[in-house]
């Protein structure tokens, strides 16, 4: 589990962010609820933090992996993936700042 | 460097017996049908894939002849529709994916240092299923009923009202067969890469192509499964049994687009990622230096694998979605340029820092870099919504995806062929013909497809069989047609080169490119009995950096000695730990059998029945499937022999045990992959149910909550009884195993009965209600899972009763437990979705 968190935590959070954001917008457009803009921004902040957190966890060597060279490869990879996917989450999550929710 | 050789300690007769055991070459047709070894199967797979490539190319040429002049009557509209549909379908489903899987089937075991893929019968089944699926699809031409609704089969065009013939049924059903083949091949690639590498080949030392195929395998599981569910829905609609996509019954045509494109866009990367893996190997070898930043290249592959699943909506920008929703997918479509860019710069940097040898494989890589980069740039253009609205469904998009697919896949595949064919045939291809082959393809590709950008921007729509004169499209189309024929001549030169080299090519030797990876340590062509001695890897580039491939630790040497030209009387291969590739066991691999071929024929009969509903075909398919099932699952003599040889091994720490019973067995890992397939299918049906939403024209299932609730609880109880059976296995209590399995069986059977009984069949009308269709999709999936569990539990019980001490039965018990766990969880999800969620609003 710790290996999964360190290596693939951020990409999985990115998937969750996309799915939740898409769902919130669909809900906003299909019902009387009009809170998608704030909700998406909030989810974006949380997901970016979570993705970044998985990178920090990886970088600090949170995963107990043997042997050391495999561990080094995986945690370094996890940290880089976290940076990339935290950026991707922010890039997607900014859309409500500039675009109308339902149009 | 020293190649792997048999040490003198192996008697010649043992070596001979070892080779004989691995040989799949009994003479005659029967022997051919029984083959399961990866090498002969992969060879056939590649040849078949190439034949379909030529067929698909021929269809493309017919299209270009038709479009070469305005108002041409060479083809009529209906024939043109059939040809463009089959061109796309062939290239996507019958050429690229199977060809890549075939190449991986051949090269991957060699590259990983293993003797075969972990499920050889699955290798054969995938091939036969693919072949029959392809023949099935192409047989539609004989009846004048070739699919004509496009390779994307958008509804409502492909609903029965607008496509009344059997054309799209051929597409739906034939495709399902090919998809099953692709998923089967993906499953065994995943297990091979995780569990069947050379000793010491830890994840950080794995060749890039291994990473590429691992990610591709996972993507196939998560992308092809929704398509199987979607095509099943479409076929049920077409048979008049359901109304998923029929607006008049509350169905939603856009659901099809979501399902299709959540397959369709990852599909592009399913094709591109292996191609990128090939490019990495060619660049590294011919630049004469290790790839610049291995870690970043691996991470790019992993990132692309994820992000590719967040792009599908960019195929639907013109369907009227909200701006912000499109913004999410635009962002993802732009973000994927980052990992792609990292790879492109990685290859350029490797060439820059190396001493490139400009042989034909590297020329094709160069062509790939140029063409794919152009395709990538136009991809960024169409990812922007305002531009996409202008260019959507025009020839600009046709140009874009041909730049991506031919540039990003066909050129790398040819680079791979020039690179690896000497290993496969033992002969080098002609360099001179190769250069002609490359330059003709490169030049005429651009002549054919670059003008399409312009004709698209001028407004020429896709999928039209002709166009009027005077719109300024004549010259552009004529140039494209000339280019297409020049390109075809270029492609045919490859076939000429292969045929020429079979007789006259220079002998390749073991390692003609002075490459770094393990496949080049074997002879060219490699024997069916790969790796007489299992290689030991201590570097990312073993043939460049290791003096030999022998074990230098005494314990490792003792462990691997049992695999030195052994086992001699049955096929054995090394099983390693996932992360660091430490040897953990020796796997028994099955030998030649008719089971896969028989199963594939059964599939063909059953799918033909689905097409024309002839009962004889159903009966024949059922009987053949039963025979194949028996042949597949009956106790194998060689496995019994293996169990006898390895009895008592568990107590000797210096000797590897046999990989049977539980997580040590490849079958357990295969079951995990199967559960990933089932999870994806469940997610697809549930998402479809919610997407159909409140416009379903139906209502909450009346009052039926007690029976399905009890059924769900029984399925959840099955998790405990399955675990109980495994506990019995671990504690060597045969009675507990039997009771656990029997209880699982009974609970599942009762749950199935209650679940079916709970449905108000007289009021639920899936033919006229999308709501009812959605309900039946979700609960029907659950029933299917329970039936599979019942079959598995029956098999487990037969072992537990007939041979309680046999560890093969223990493997089945473990797998039943895994499946029972999924079934219980799935039952809870299905109950919550169908019976609880409607009561929330």
mmCIF file of C-alpha atoms in Angstrom, chain B residues 674-675 677-679 681-682 685 715 748 752 777-793 816 818-827 830:
data_model
loop_
_atom_site.group_PDB
_atom_site.id
_atom_site.type_symbol
_atom_site.label_atom_id
_atom_site.label_comp_id
_atom_site.label_asym_id
_atom_site.label_seq_id
_atom_site.Cartn_x
_atom_site.Cartn_y
_atom_site.Cartn_z
ATOM 1 C CA UNK B 674 -9.538 -10.985 -14.559
ATOM 2 C CA UNK B 675 -11.011 -9.227 -11.523
ATOM 3 C CA UNK B 677 -11.590 -6.694 -16.107
ATOM 4 C CA UNK B 678 -14.749 -7.449 -14.133
ATOM 5 C CA UNK B 679 -14.344 -4.283 -12.029
ATOM 6 C CA UNK B 681 -17.139 -3.861 -16.656
ATOM 7 C CA UNK B 682 -19.065 -3.188 -13.432
ATOM 8 C CA UNK B 685 -22.584 -0.667 -16.473
ATOM 9 C CA UNK B 715 -23.058 -13.078 -1.810
ATOM 10 C CA UNK B 748 -24.061 -18.140 -4.735
ATOM 11 C CA UNK B 752 -28.611 -15.982 -8.116
ATOM 12 C CA UNK B 777 -27.333 -4.300 -17.543
ATOM 13 C CA UNK B 778 -26.285 -3.906 -13.924
ATOM 14 C CA UNK B 779 -28.073 -6.909 -12.439
ATOM 15 C CA UNK B 780 -27.323 -9.021 -15.523
ATOM 16 C CA UNK B 781 -23.642 -8.336 -15.015
ATOM 17 C CA UNK B 782 -23.953 -9.505 -11.415
ATOM 18 C CA UNK B 783 -25.692 -12.723 -12.503
ATOM 19 C CA UNK B 784 -22.934 -13.375 -15.001
ATOM 20 C CA UNK B 785 -20.305 -12.956 -12.283
ATOM 21 C CA UNK B 786 -22.176 -15.351 -9.996
ATOM 22 C CA UNK B 787 -22.388 -17.928 -12.799
ATOM 23 C CA UNK B 788 -18.630 -17.679 -13.340
ATOM 24 C CA UNK B 789 -18.135 -18.131 -9.592
ATOM 25 C CA UNK B 790 -20.397 -21.191 -9.642
ATOM 26 C CA UNK B 791 -18.342 -22.757 -12.438
ATOM 27 C CA UNK B 792 -15.083 -22.015 -10.591
ATOM 28 C CA UNK B 793 -16.468 -23.348 -7.292
ATOM 29 C CA UNK B 816 -12.465 -19.146 -5.986
ATOM 30 C CA UNK B 818 -10.627 -14.139 -4.841
ATOM 31 C CA UNK B 819 -13.620 -14.357 -7.160
ATOM 32 C CA UNK B 820 -16.041 -14.758 -4.238
ATOM 33 C CA UNK B 821 -14.592 -11.601 -2.699
ATOM 34 C CA UNK B 822 -15.197 -9.663 -5.894
ATOM 35 C CA UNK B 823 -18.696 -11.152 -6.212
ATOM 36 C CA UNK B 824 -19.599 -10.048 -2.683
ATOM 37 C CA UNK B 825 -18.344 -6.511 -3.193
ATOM 38 C CA UNK B 826 -19.975 -6.310 -6.603
ATOM 39 C CA UNK B 827 -23.295 -7.537 -5.124
ATOM 40 C CA UNK B 830 -25.246 -3.478 -7.555
#
